[in-house]
Short mmCIF file of C-alpha atoms and ligand atoms in Angstrom, two decimals:
data_model
loop_
_atom_site.label_atom_id
_atom_site.label_comp_id
_atom_site.label_asym_id
_atom_site.label_seq_id
_atom_site.Cartn_x
_atom_site.Cartn_y
_atom_site.Cartn_z
CA MET A 659 -18.08 19.87 -4.27
CA THR A 660 -18.40 17.48 -1.38
CA GLN A 661 -17.13 19.00 1.84
CA PHE A 662 -15.00 16.30 3.44
CA LYS A 663 -13.82 18.18 6.50
CA LYS A 664 -15.90 20.19 8.97
CA PRO A 665 -16.10 23.80 7.84
CA HIS A 666 -14.00 25.91 10.17
CA VAL A 667 -15.33 29.31 11.26
CA VAL A 668 -13.22 31.70 13.30
CA ILE A 669 -15.02 34.15 15.61
CA VAL A 670 -13.27 37.31 16.77
CA ASP A 671 -15.07 39.38 19.39
CA ASP A 672 -14.02 40.80 22.74
CA ASP A 673 -17.52 40.29 24.11
CA GLU A 674 -17.57 36.77 25.49
CA GLU A 675 -21.34 36.54 25.35
CA VAL A 676 -21.45 37.39 21.65
CA GLN A 677 -18.61 34.95 21.03
CA ASN A 678 -20.58 32.19 22.73
CA GLN A 679 -23.82 33.00 20.95
CA ILE A 680 -22.20 32.79 17.54
CA SER A 681 -20.17 29.71 18.35
CA THR A 682 -23.17 27.85 19.77
CA PHE A 683 -25.08 28.62 16.59
CA PHE A 684 -22.33 27.28 14.32
CA GLU A 685 -21.37 24.31 16.47
CA ALA A 686 -24.98 23.18 16.37
CA ARG A 687 -24.60 23.12 12.58
CA SER A 688 -21.47 20.94 12.64
CA PHE A 689 -18.99 23.72 12.12
CA LYS A 690 -15.63 23.68 13.81
CA VAL A 691 -15.30 26.91 15.73
CA SER A 692 -12.26 28.82 17.02
CA LYS A 693 -12.74 31.91 19.18
CA PHE A 694 -10.44 34.88 19.77
CA SER A 695 -11.00 38.13 21.57
CA ASP A 696 -8.71 40.47 19.61
CA GLY A 697 -6.99 40.92 16.26
CA GLU A 698 -3.43 40.26 17.42
CA THR A 699 -4.18 36.85 18.97
CA THR A 700 -6.12 35.94 15.86
CA LEU A 701 -3.18 36.75 13.61
CA GLU A 702 -0.84 34.78 15.89
CA ALA A 703 -3.19 31.81 15.84
CA TRP A 704 -3.35 31.94 12.05
CA VAL A 705 0.32 31.03 11.94
CA GLU A 706 -0.51 27.83 13.86
CA ASP A 707 -3.45 26.48 11.87
CA GLY A 708 -4.69 29.20 9.56
CA ASN A 709 -4.57 26.79 6.64
CA SER A 710 -7.66 25.08 7.99
CA TRP A 711 -9.69 28.28 8.45
CA ASP A 712 -12.59 28.81 6.09
CA VAL A 713 -14.21 32.06 7.23
CA VAL A 714 -13.58 34.74 9.85
CA VAL A 715 -16.56 36.42 11.53
CA SER A 716 -15.29 39.48 13.36
CA ASP A 717 -16.54 42.40 15.33
CA LEU A 718 -15.73 45.61 13.48
CA HIS A 719 -14.48 47.30 16.63
CA LEU A 720 -11.71 45.14 17.95
CA PRO A 721 -9.52 46.25 20.82
CA ARG A 722 -6.20 47.75 19.65
CA MET A 723 -6.77 47.01 15.99
CA ALA A 724 -9.28 48.69 13.72
CA GLY A 725 -11.31 46.61 11.28
CA ALA A 726 -9.36 48.02 8.34
CA GLU A 727 -6.01 47.09 9.83
CA PHE A 728 -7.26 43.64 10.76
CA THR A 729 -8.49 43.03 7.20
CA ASP A 730 -5.15 44.15 5.74
CA ASN A 731 -3.11 42.03 8.14
CA ILE A 732 -5.10 38.86 7.78
CA HIS A 733 -5.06 39.19 3.99
CA LYS A 734 -1.32 39.55 4.07
CA LEU A 735 -1.29 36.06 5.58
CA ASP A 736 -4.06 34.60 3.44
CA PRO A 737 -5.42 36.79 0.66
CA GLU A 738 -8.31 34.41 0.01
CA LEU A 739 -9.62 34.15 3.59
CA PRO A 740 -13.12 35.69 3.70
CA VAL A 741 -13.78 38.12 6.56
CA ILE A 742 -17.34 39.00 7.57
CA PHE A 743 -17.72 42.00 9.88
CA ILE A 744 -20.45 42.56 12.40
CA ALA A 745 -21.07 46.24 13.02
CA ASN A 746 -23.31 48.40 15.12
CA PRO A 747 -25.94 50.32 13.16
CA ASN A 748 -24.08 53.59 13.68
CA SER A 749 -20.90 52.18 12.04
CA ALA A 750 -22.64 50.48 9.12
CA GLU A 751 -20.98 52.93 6.76
CA THR A 752 -17.47 52.05 8.00
CA ALA A 753 -18.38 48.38 7.70
CA ALA A 754 -19.45 48.92 4.09
CA GLU A 755 -16.08 50.58 3.40
CA MET A 756 -14.38 47.38 4.59
CA ILE A 757 -15.77 45.60 1.55
CA GLY A 758 -13.71 47.95 -0.59
CA ARG A 759 -10.63 46.86 1.43
CA GLY A 760 -11.21 43.21 0.74
CA ALA A 761 -13.68 42.10 3.43
CA TYR A 762 -16.28 39.66 2.12
CA ASP A 763 -19.47 40.97 3.77
CA PHE A 764 -20.88 42.79 6.78
CA LEU A 765 -23.95 42.40 8.99
CA VAL A 766 -25.51 44.92 11.29
CA ASN A 767 -26.40 44.18 14.92
CA PRO A 768 -28.62 42.64 16.19
CA ILE A 769 -27.33 39.57 14.38
CA TYR A 770 -29.95 37.85 12.29
CA PHE A 771 -28.44 34.35 12.38
CA PRO A 772 -30.00 32.88 9.22
CA GLN A 773 -28.45 35.76 7.30
CA LEU A 774 -25.06 35.15 8.96
CA LEU A 775 -25.25 31.48 7.98
CA ILE A 776 -26.01 32.34 4.34
CA SER A 777 -23.14 34.80 4.26
CA VAL A 778 -20.70 32.27 5.78
CA GLU A 779 -21.78 29.53 3.39
CA ARG A 780 -21.49 31.78 0.36
CA ALA A 781 -18.07 32.94 1.48
CA MET A 782 -16.91 29.33 1.76
CA LYS A 783 -18.21 28.49 -1.68
CA LEU A 784 -16.39 31.43 -3.16
CA LYS A 785 -13.20 30.43 -1.35
CA THR A 786 -13.39 26.90 -2.78
CA LEU A 787 -14.01 28.26 -6.26
CA LYS A 788 -11.10 30.66 -5.94
CA GLY A 789 -8.90 27.78 -4.75
CA ASP A 790 -9.92 25.71 -7.78
CA ILE A 791 -9.17 28.59 -10.11
CA THR A 792 -5.75 29.05 -8.51
CA SER A 793 -5.02 25.34 -8.93
CA LEU A 794 -6.18 25.50 -12.54
CA ARG A 795 -3.95 28.49 -13.16
CA GLU A 796 -1.04 26.65 -11.60
CA VAL A 797 -1.68 23.61 -13.80
CA VAL A 798 -1.74 25.85 -16.86
CA LYS A 799 1.34 27.69 -15.60
CA THR A 800 3.22 24.48 -14.89
CA SER A 801 2.36 23.15 -18.28
CA THR A 802 3.33 26.35 -20.01
CA ARG A 803 6.35 26.98 -17.84
CA SER A 804 7.63 23.52 -18.62
CA PRO A 805 8.03 23.30 -22.36
CA ASN A 806 4.78 22.05 -23.82
CA GLY A 807 3.59 20.16 -20.80
CA ILE A 808 6.77 18.17 -20.33
CA ILE A 809 7.82 18.30 -16.72
CA GLY A 810 11.31 17.70 -15.45
CA ARG A 811 14.31 19.54 -14.12
CA SER A 812 16.91 16.85 -13.47
CA PRO A 813 20.15 17.11 -15.44
CA ASN A 814 19.38 13.76 -17.15
CA PHE A 815 15.95 14.93 -18.23
CA LEU A 816 17.20 18.31 -19.38
CA ALA A 817 19.94 16.67 -21.43
CA ALA A 818 17.33 14.53 -23.24
CA LEU A 819 15.11 17.57 -23.73
CA GLU A 820 18.03 19.53 -25.17
CA ILE A 821 18.62 16.82 -27.78
CA ALA A 822 14.89 16.80 -28.61
CA LYS A 823 14.91 20.58 -28.97
CA ARG A 824 17.92 20.53 -31.24
CA VAL A 825 16.68 17.80 -33.55
CA ALA A 826 13.10 19.05 -33.74
CA PRO A 827 13.64 21.54 -36.60
CA SER A 828 15.38 18.93 -38.80
CA ASN A 829 13.77 16.18 -40.83
CA ALA A 830 15.90 13.46 -39.29
CA ASN A 831 14.27 10.23 -38.23
CA ILE A 832 14.46 9.75 -34.51
CA LEU A 833 14.45 6.62 -32.42
CA VAL A 834 13.26 7.22 -28.88
CA THR A 835 14.24 4.52 -26.43
CA GLY A 836 13.59 4.11 -22.75
CA GLU A 837 11.86 1.85 -20.29
CA SER A 838 8.11 1.55 -20.32
CA GLY A 839 6.33 4.66 -19.06
CA THR A 840 9.34 6.98 -19.22
CA GLY A 841 7.62 9.43 -21.56
CA LYS A 842 8.72 8.33 -25.03
CA GLU A 843 5.46 9.41 -26.60
CA VAL A 844 5.51 12.67 -24.66
CA PHE A 845 8.92 13.42 -26.20
CA ALA A 846 7.77 12.37 -29.68
CA ARG A 847 4.85 14.80 -29.47
CA TYR A 848 7.14 17.51 -28.16
CA ILE A 849 9.50 17.08 -31.14
CA HIS A 850 6.53 17.29 -33.50
CA ARG A 851 5.22 20.44 -31.86
CA GLU A 852 8.62 22.08 -31.98
CA SER A 853 9.18 21.14 -35.64
CA PRO A 854 8.21 23.02 -38.79
CA ARG A 855 5.64 20.24 -39.24
CA ALA A 856 3.76 21.34 -36.11
CA LYS A 857 0.73 22.39 -38.13
CA GLY A 858 0.67 19.02 -39.89
CA PRO A 859 -0.76 15.85 -38.35
CA PHE A 860 0.85 13.76 -35.62
CA ILE A 861 -0.22 10.19 -36.25
CA ALA A 862 0.65 7.53 -33.68
CA ILE A 863 0.41 3.79 -34.06
CA ASN A 864 1.40 1.02 -31.70
CA CYS A 865 3.07 -1.65 -33.83
CA SER A 866 2.74 -4.34 -31.17
CA ALA A 867 -1.01 -3.90 -30.73
CA ILE A 868 -2.05 -4.82 -34.28
CA PRO A 869 -1.52 -8.18 -36.00
CA GLY A 870 0.94 -8.16 -38.94
CA ALA A 871 -1.38 -8.23 -41.99
CA LEU A 872 -3.69 -5.63 -40.54
CA LEU A 873 -0.76 -3.44 -39.56
CA GLU A 874 0.50 -3.51 -43.14
CA SER A 875 -2.79 -2.21 -44.48
CA GLU A 876 -2.98 0.33 -41.63
CA LEU A 877 0.43 1.70 -42.53
CA PHE A 878 0.32 1.44 -46.32
CA GLY A 879 -3.42 1.51 -47.01
CA HIS A 880 -5.05 -0.81 -49.51
CA ALA A 881 -6.98 -0.83 -52.76
CA LYS A 882 -10.65 -1.76 -52.75
CA GLY A 883 -11.03 -5.54 -52.96
CA SER A 884 -7.31 -6.20 -52.46
CA PHE A 885 -8.12 -8.85 -49.85
CA THR A 886 -11.19 -10.34 -48.23
CA GLY A 887 -12.70 -7.65 -46.10
CA ALA A 888 -11.18 -4.76 -48.07
CA ILE A 889 -14.60 -3.43 -49.00
CA GLU A 890 -13.40 0.13 -49.48
CA LYS A 891 -10.05 1.59 -50.43
CA LYS A 892 -8.07 2.77 -47.45
CA VAL A 893 -5.52 5.52 -47.10
CA GLY A 894 -2.63 4.32 -44.97
CA LEU A 895 -1.04 6.16 -42.07
CA PHE A 896 2.07 7.05 -44.06
CA GLU A 897 -0.19 9.08 -46.32
CA GLU A 898 -2.29 10.43 -43.46
CA ALA A 899 0.85 11.74 -41.82
CA GLN A 900 1.71 13.72 -44.97
CA ASP A 901 3.63 16.88 -44.03
CA GLY A 902 3.44 15.79 -40.40
CA THR A 903 4.94 13.13 -38.17
CA LEU A 904 4.31 9.39 -38.03
CA PHE A 905 5.03 7.95 -34.60
CA LEU A 906 5.75 4.23 -34.76
CA ASP A 907 5.51 3.00 -31.18
CA GLU A 908 6.95 -0.36 -30.12
CA ILE A 909 8.90 -0.62 -33.37
CA GLY A 910 10.91 -3.47 -31.83
CA ASP A 911 7.87 -5.70 -32.30
CA LEU A 912 7.60 -5.20 -36.07
CA SER A 913 7.54 -8.48 -38.02
CA PRO A 914 10.51 -9.25 -40.31
CA SER A 915 8.41 -8.75 -43.44
CA LEU A 916 7.14 -5.36 -42.30
CA GLN A 917 10.66 -4.41 -41.27
CA ALA A 918 11.73 -5.01 -44.88
CA LYS A 919 8.82 -2.97 -46.22
CA LEU A 920 9.46 -0.12 -43.82
CA LEU A 921 13.12 -0.07 -44.82
CA ARG A 922 12.09 0.32 -48.46
CA VAL A 923 9.77 3.21 -47.60
CA LEU A 924 12.52 4.98 -45.73
CA GLN A 925 14.93 4.52 -48.62
CA GLU A 926 12.58 5.45 -51.43
CA LYS A 927 10.22 7.85 -49.65
CA LYS A 928 7.42 6.23 -51.60
CA ILE A 929 4.71 3.75 -50.68
CA ARG A 930 2.42 1.44 -52.52
CA ARG A 931 -1.01 0.68 -51.09
CA VAL A 932 -1.66 -3.07 -50.70
CA GLY A 933 -3.15 -4.32 -53.98
CA GLU A 934 -1.99 -1.33 -56.03
CA ASN A 935 0.90 -0.83 -58.42
CA GLN A 936 1.02 2.89 -58.22
CA HIS A 937 3.73 4.48 -56.08
CA ARG A 938 2.88 7.48 -53.98
CA GLU A 939 5.39 9.97 -52.70
CA ILE A 940 5.28 10.45 -48.98
CA ASN A 941 6.60 13.23 -46.83
CA ALA A 942 6.25 12.15 -43.23
CA ARG A 943 8.87 12.39 -40.56
CA ILE A 944 9.29 9.11 -38.75
CA ILE A 945 9.75 9.04 -35.02
CA SER A 946 9.86 5.54 -33.66
CA ALA A 947 10.06 4.25 -30.13
CA THR A 948 10.74 1.06 -28.30
CA HIS A 949 11.33 -0.11 -24.76
CA LYS A 950 13.41 -3.00 -26.13
CA ASP A 951 17.17 -2.94 -26.44
CA LEU A 952 17.46 -3.01 -30.22
CA ALA A 953 21.17 -3.88 -30.04
CA VAL A 954 20.17 -7.15 -28.36
CA GLU A 955 17.32 -7.66 -30.86
CA ILE A 956 19.79 -7.16 -33.72
CA ALA A 957 22.26 -9.58 -32.13
CA ASN A 958 19.46 -12.14 -31.86
CA ASP A 959 18.43 -11.58 -35.48
CA ASN A 960 15.06 -10.18 -34.46
CA PHE A 961 15.65 -6.72 -35.85
CA ARG A 962 17.35 -5.58 -39.07
CA GLU A 963 20.51 -3.62 -38.48
CA ASP A 964 20.05 -1.60 -41.70
CA LEU A 965 16.56 -0.55 -40.59
CA PHE A 966 17.90 0.36 -37.17
CA TYR A 967 20.37 2.82 -38.71
CA ARG A 968 17.67 4.33 -40.93
CA LEU A 969 15.30 4.85 -38.00
CA SER A 970 17.90 5.97 -35.58
CA VAL A 971 19.59 8.84 -37.39
CA ILE A 972 19.32 10.56 -34.03
CA PRO A 973 18.96 8.31 -30.99
CA LEU A 974 17.16 9.80 -28.02
CA VAL A 975 17.31 7.94 -24.74
CA ILE A 976 14.78 8.80 -22.04
CA PRO A 977 16.26 7.94 -18.64
CA PRO A 978 14.22 5.92 -16.16
CA LEU A 979 12.60 7.90 -13.33
CA ARG A 980 14.92 6.36 -10.72
CA ASP A 981 17.83 8.10 -12.49
CA ARG A 982 16.13 11.49 -12.26
CA VAL A 983 14.82 11.70 -8.74
CA GLU A 984 14.60 15.51 -8.96
CA ASP A 985 11.70 15.07 -11.41
CA ILE A 986 9.58 12.95 -9.09
CA MET A 987 7.99 15.68 -6.96
CA PRO A 988 7.36 18.21 -9.75
CA LEU A 989 5.62 15.44 -11.70
CA ALA A 990 3.74 14.18 -8.64
CA GLU A 991 2.56 17.69 -7.76
CA CYS A 992 1.34 18.38 -11.26
CA PHE A 993 -0.56 15.06 -11.27
CA LEU A 994 -1.98 15.87 -7.80
CA LYS A 995 -3.41 19.17 -9.04
CA ARG A 996 -4.76 17.66 -12.24
CA PHE A 997 -6.47 14.66 -10.62
CA SER A 998 -7.73 16.71 -7.69
CA LEU A 999 -9.52 19.05 -10.08
CA GLU A 1000 -10.77 16.24 -12.28
CA ASN A 1001 -12.22 14.35 -9.32
CA GLY A 1002 -13.35 17.27 -7.17
CA SER A 1003 -11.12 15.88 -4.45
CA PRO A 1004 -10.03 17.91 -1.39
CA ALA A 1005 -6.42 16.72 -1.90
CA ARG A 1006 -4.06 19.69 -2.19
CA TYR A 1007 -0.60 18.69 -0.99
CA PHE A 1008 1.54 15.73 0.05
CA SER A 1009 2.41 14.99 3.67
CA LYS A 1010 6.11 14.73 4.56
CA ASP A 1011 5.83 10.93 4.63
CA ALA A 1012 4.10 10.88 1.27
CA VAL A 1013 6.95 12.93 -0.21
CA LYS A 1014 9.45 10.50 1.34
CA TYR A 1015 7.50 7.60 -0.13
CA CYS A 1016 7.46 9.18 -3.59
CA LEU A 1017 11.17 9.90 -3.48
CA SER A 1018 12.20 6.46 -2.28
CA ASN A 1019 9.88 4.31 -4.41
CA PRO A 1020 11.75 2.64 -7.28
CA TRP A 1021 8.92 3.46 -9.77
CA ARG A 1022 9.75 0.52 -11.98
CA GLY A 1023 6.80 1.56 -14.16
CA ASN A 1024 8.33 5.06 -14.35
CA VAL A 1025 6.22 8.20 -14.90
CA ARG A 1026 3.14 6.20 -15.82
CA GLU A 1027 3.27 4.29 -12.51
CA LEU A 1028 3.77 7.53 -10.58
CA GLU A 1029 0.85 9.12 -12.42
CA ASN A 1030 -1.42 6.16 -11.63
CA ALA A 1031 -0.30 6.06 -8.00
CA VAL A 1032 -1.03 9.77 -7.51
CA GLU A 1033 -4.40 9.41 -9.20
CA ARG A 1034 -5.32 6.58 -6.83
CA ALA A 1035 -4.05 8.50 -3.80
CA VAL A 1036 -6.02 11.61 -4.79
CA ILE A 1037 -9.20 9.62 -5.23
CA LEU A 1038 -8.75 7.89 -1.87
CA SER A 1039 -7.74 11.02 0.01
CA THR A 1040 -10.44 12.58 2.19
CA LYS A 1041 -8.54 15.69 3.22
CA PRO A 1042 -6.19 18.32 1.77
CA GLU A 1043 -3.14 16.38 2.93
CA VAL A 1044 -2.36 13.27 0.88
CA CYS A 1045 -0.79 10.73 3.23
CA VAL A 1046 1.40 7.76 2.50
CA GLY A 1047 -1.49 5.41 3.36
CA ASP A 1048 -3.52 6.86 0.49
CA PHE A 1049 -1.05 5.37 -1.96
CA GLY A 1050 -1.95 1.81 -1.00
CA PRO A 1051 0.02 -1.00 -2.60
CA SER A 1052 1.35 -0.27 -6.08
CA LEU A 1053 0.27 -2.41 -9.00
CA LEU A 1054 3.71 -3.97 -9.23
CA GLU A 1055 3.70 -4.75 -5.50
CA PHE A 1056 0.22 -6.17 -5.97
CA ILE A 1057 1.41 -8.38 -8.82
CA SER A 1058 4.49 -9.57 -6.95
CA ASP A 1059 2.36 -10.19 -3.84
CA SER A 1060 -0.07 -12.19 -5.94
CA VAL A 1061 2.77 -14.19 -7.47
CA SER A 1062 4.21 -14.98 -4.01
CA ARG A 1063 0.72 -15.90 -2.82
CA VAL A 1064 0.15 -18.24 -5.76
CA GLU A 1065 3.61 -19.74 -5.22
CA LYS A 1066 2.90 -20.21 -1.54
CA GLU A 1067 -0.48 -21.77 -2.27
CA ALA A 1068 1.17 -24.10 -4.76
CA SER A 1069 3.79 -25.13 -2.25
CA ASP A 1070 1.16 -25.55 0.51
CA GLU A 1071 -0.88 -27.65 -1.87
CA ALA A 1072 2.21 -29.70 -2.66
CA SER A 1073 2.99 -30.40 0.98
CA GLU A 1074 -0.65 -31.26 1.62
CA THR A 1075 -0.58 -33.73 -1.25
CA ALA A 1076 2.72 -35.02 0.04
CA SER A 1077 1.38 -35.67 3.50
CA GLY A 1078 -1.72 -37.30 2.05
CA SER A 1079 -0.23 -39.45 -0.69
CA GLY A 1080 3.43 -39.69 0.04
CA LEU A 1081 4.19 -37.56 -3.03
CA ASN A 1082 6.14 -34.34 -2.70
CA ARG A 1083 5.71 -31.95 -5.65
CA GLY A 1084 8.39 -29.24 -5.77
CA GLY A 1085 9.42 -29.80 -2.17
CA GLY A 1086 12.13 -27.10 -2.34
CA HIS A 1087 14.08 -28.90 -5.10
CA LYS A 1088 16.31 -26.92 -7.39
CA PHE A 1089 17.51 -28.08 -10.71
CA ASP A 1090 21.29 -27.95 -10.34
CA LEU A 1091 23.80 -29.05 -12.89
CA VAL A 1092 26.90 -30.12 -11.08
CA PHE A 1093 29.98 -29.58 -13.15
CA ASP A 1094 33.07 -31.46 -12.18
CA GLY A 1095 35.40 -29.50 -14.34
CA HIS A 1096 33.69 -30.23 -17.67
CA LEU A 1097 30.53 -29.20 -19.53
CA PRO A 1098 27.88 -31.93 -19.39
CA THR A 1099 26.63 -33.20 -22.74
CA LEU A 1100 23.08 -32.34 -23.80
CA GLN A 1101 22.18 -35.97 -23.25
CA ASP A 1102 23.49 -35.78 -19.68
CA VAL A 1103 21.51 -32.60 -19.08
CA THR A 1104 18.31 -34.08 -20.52
CA GLN A 1105 18.68 -37.19 -18.42
CA LYS A 1106 19.36 -35.21 -15.29
CA TYR A 1107 16.41 -32.92 -16.02
CA ILE A 1108 14.01 -35.84 -16.48
CA GLU A 1109 15.12 -37.33 -13.18
CA PHE A 1110 14.77 -33.95 -11.53
CA ALA A 1111 11.24 -33.51 -12.93
CA VAL A 1112 10.15 -36.89 -11.55
CA THR A 1113 11.54 -36.01 -8.13
CA PHE A 1114 9.96 -32.55 -8.38
CA ASN A 1115 6.59 -34.19 -8.97
CA GLY A 1116 7.08 -36.45 -6.00
CA GLY A 1117 7.43 -39.52 -8.22
CA ALA A 1118 4.21 -38.95 -10.22
CA LYS A 1119 5.28 -40.19 -13.65
CA ASP A 1120 2.03 -39.46 -15.52
CA ARG A 1121 2.13 -35.88 -14.41
CA THR A 1122 5.85 -35.59 -15.21
CA ALA A 1123 5.29 -36.92 -18.73
CA ARG A 1124 2.54 -34.34 -19.18
CA ASP A 1125 4.71 -31.52 -17.80
CA LEU A 1126 7.63 -32.45 -20.04
CA GLY A 1127 5.43 -32.88 -23.10
CA ILE A 1128 6.51 -36.47 -23.76
CA ASP A 1129 4.48 -39.65 -23.64
CA ARG A 1130 4.54 -41.99 -20.69
CA LYS A 1131 6.39 -44.77 -22.54
CA THR A 1132 9.24 -42.44 -23.48
CA LEU A 1133 9.51 -41.33 -19.89
CA TYR A 1134 9.72 -44.89 -18.62
CA LYS A 1135 12.32 -45.74 -21.24
CA ARG A 1136 14.44 -42.74 -20.25
CA LEU A 1137 14.21 -43.67 -16.58
CA GLN A 1138 15.45 -47.18 -17.28
CA VAL A 1139 18.69 -45.94 -18.86
N1 LIG B 2295 8.06 14.53 -18.51
C1 LIG B 2295 6.75 14.33 -18.38
N2 LIG B 2295 5.94 15.32 -18.00
C2 LIG B 2295 4.62 15.12 -17.82
N3 LIG B 2295 4.01 13.95 -18.00
C3 LIG B 2295 4.77 12.92 -18.39
C4 LIG B 2295 6.18 13.05 -18.60
N4 LIG B 2295 6.67 11.86 -18.98
C5 LIG B 2295 5.63 11.02 -19.01
N5 LIG B 2295 4.49 11.63 -18.66
C6 LIG B 2295 3.16 11.01 -18.53
O1 LIG B 2295 3.40 9.65 -18.20
C7 LIG B 2295 2.60 8.77 -18.95
C8 LIG B 2295 3.48 7.83 -19.77
O2 LIG B 2295 4.14 8.56 -20.80
P1 LIG B 2295 4.32 7.95 -22.27
O3 LIG B 2295 3.10 7.28 -22.74
O4 LIG B 2295 4.91 9.01 -23.13
O5 LIG B 2295 5.42 6.87 -21.92
P2 LIG B 2295 6.05 5.76 -22.86
O6 LIG B 2295 7.52 5.75 -22.60
O7 LIG B 2295 5.60 5.98 -24.27
O8 LIG B 2295 5.41 4.45 -22.26
P3 LIG B 2295 5.25 2.99 -22.96
O9 LIG B 2295 6.64 2.44 -23.14
O10 LIG B 2295 4.50 2.24 -21.92
O11 LIG B 2295 4.53 3.21 -24.24
C9 LIG B 2295 1.71 9.65 -19.82
O12 LIG B 2295 0.45 9.79 -19.20
C10 LIG B 2295 2.43 10.97 -19.87
O13 LIG B 2295 1.54 12.03 -19.99
MG1 LIG B 2296 4.34 4.67 -25.49
#
C-alpha cells in the first residue's frame, strides 16, 4: 500500500546520545521522529497524538518503569502499536520474554542500524495489515449486525424495515416506492432473502431501460422464429424467477400494452411466450418499484389503477435520506471503510467538518449520492482524516452550476448580440399573463405569447418563427392582427 504520510517512529531512551543517534538515522530516511526519555512521558504523549504513531523503539531499561510494564501500558492505549526493545547483551533473555508479552521485536546492543530499519519497516507493514483486517472485520460486522447489509437506525428507516420483515414470509406482491437512490432495490433483495423463496432466484429487470417489444420478450420469453431476430426460443424472466422473486424496477414506465399483459399474468398466474399458444404456470413473487408517484400517473391515465392494486397488495415506502438524518453517518462510515479497502486508501475517519457537511447536505440523490460522494472523497483523500474539501462539488451541484453557467453564457451572448445588432434576445423578459379579473381566451394567450416571443428574440422574426415551430408567413399574419 502506498504510504501517504511520513512514517512516525517514537524513540524512548533516557540516554540522550542514543536518542540522537537513532533519530538522526531515521530522520535521514524521511521518518518523522518523536523522542522521550521515560515511559511515563511517552504514555502521556500518546494521549496527544498517539494515533499517528507507527512504531515505538524503546530501551528495555527505562527509568521508573520496567519494559514489561511499559509494554502493558502502551498496549492498553493502543493494542496494535508495535514496540521494539533495545537491550544490553546481558538482558537479552528478558528482552526475548517481552515478545511473549506483546512486544514486536528486540535488538541487542550495539545497535546494528540496518537490522533496526528492517524490524521497524516490518512492524509497520504488520500494523497496516492488522488495521486492514480490523476494518474488514468491521465491514463484515456492520453488514451482519445490520440485517443483511441494510444500514439504518432512524425511526423512519426502522419502520420501513419492520414492514419489509413482516411481509417477507408471505407471497404478497409488494410495491416499493421512494425517491431515486433511497434503497428500493436493497429492500427488495432483503425481502427476498428473508422469504421462504430465499433459495430460489432473485431476478431484477429495469422496465424503463428496455424498449417495449424487447421488454415483452424479456419478460414472457418467445418461441423460435416468432419475430425477426428470434433465432432461438427464449425463456422469459417470469419463468426464470420460478420459485423465486421477480423484481420489476421502474414499473411506472411500463407501456400501456405491457401493463395490460402484466395484469393478466398477475390474475391468472400463467404466461404465454410470444409466438406460442401454450400457457405456462408461473410461481414468482412480484416485487415492483418506482420513484414515480403512481397516484399521479393513474390520475393522468398513464398507469392502470387495477394493475396498481394488484402490484401494491402491500405498499412499502422508503423515506428519503433527508427524513432520516440518523442514518447518514452509519451509512457514510460503512462506505468509507468499504471504499478505503477497495482503493487501498489511507482514509479512516471523517473530520468534524466532514461530518457536519454530511449531516447538513440535502442528499437529493439519497443514499446513492452519499455513496458516490464518499467514494470520491476516499479516493481523493491523502491521509487518514477525510476532510470536507475531499468531497468536492457534488454531481447535482455540478449540474446546477453548469446550468447556471450555460444560462449566463446565453444571456451574455444575448447582450453581446444586442449591443452589436440592436437585438436583445431574452433580455430579462418574463412571459406574464395579466388577468384583469377574467381568464384570457386561448386565442388571447397565443397572441400574447407570439408577441412575447418576438420581443424575447429582440425582434428577430425568422428566429421566432423557428422557435415557435411555425412558418414565417403565419408569424407575420399573426403579428398584423
Ligand atoms: N440502507 C442501506 N444500507 C446500505 N446501502 C444502501 C442502503 N440503501 C441504499 N444503499 C446503497 O445505495 C445505492 C442505491 O440503492 P438502490 O439501488 O437500492 O436504490 P433505488 O431506490 O433502487 O435507486 P433508483 O431509484 O435510482 O433505482 C446502492 O448502492 C445501495 O447499495
Ligand atoms: Mg433501483
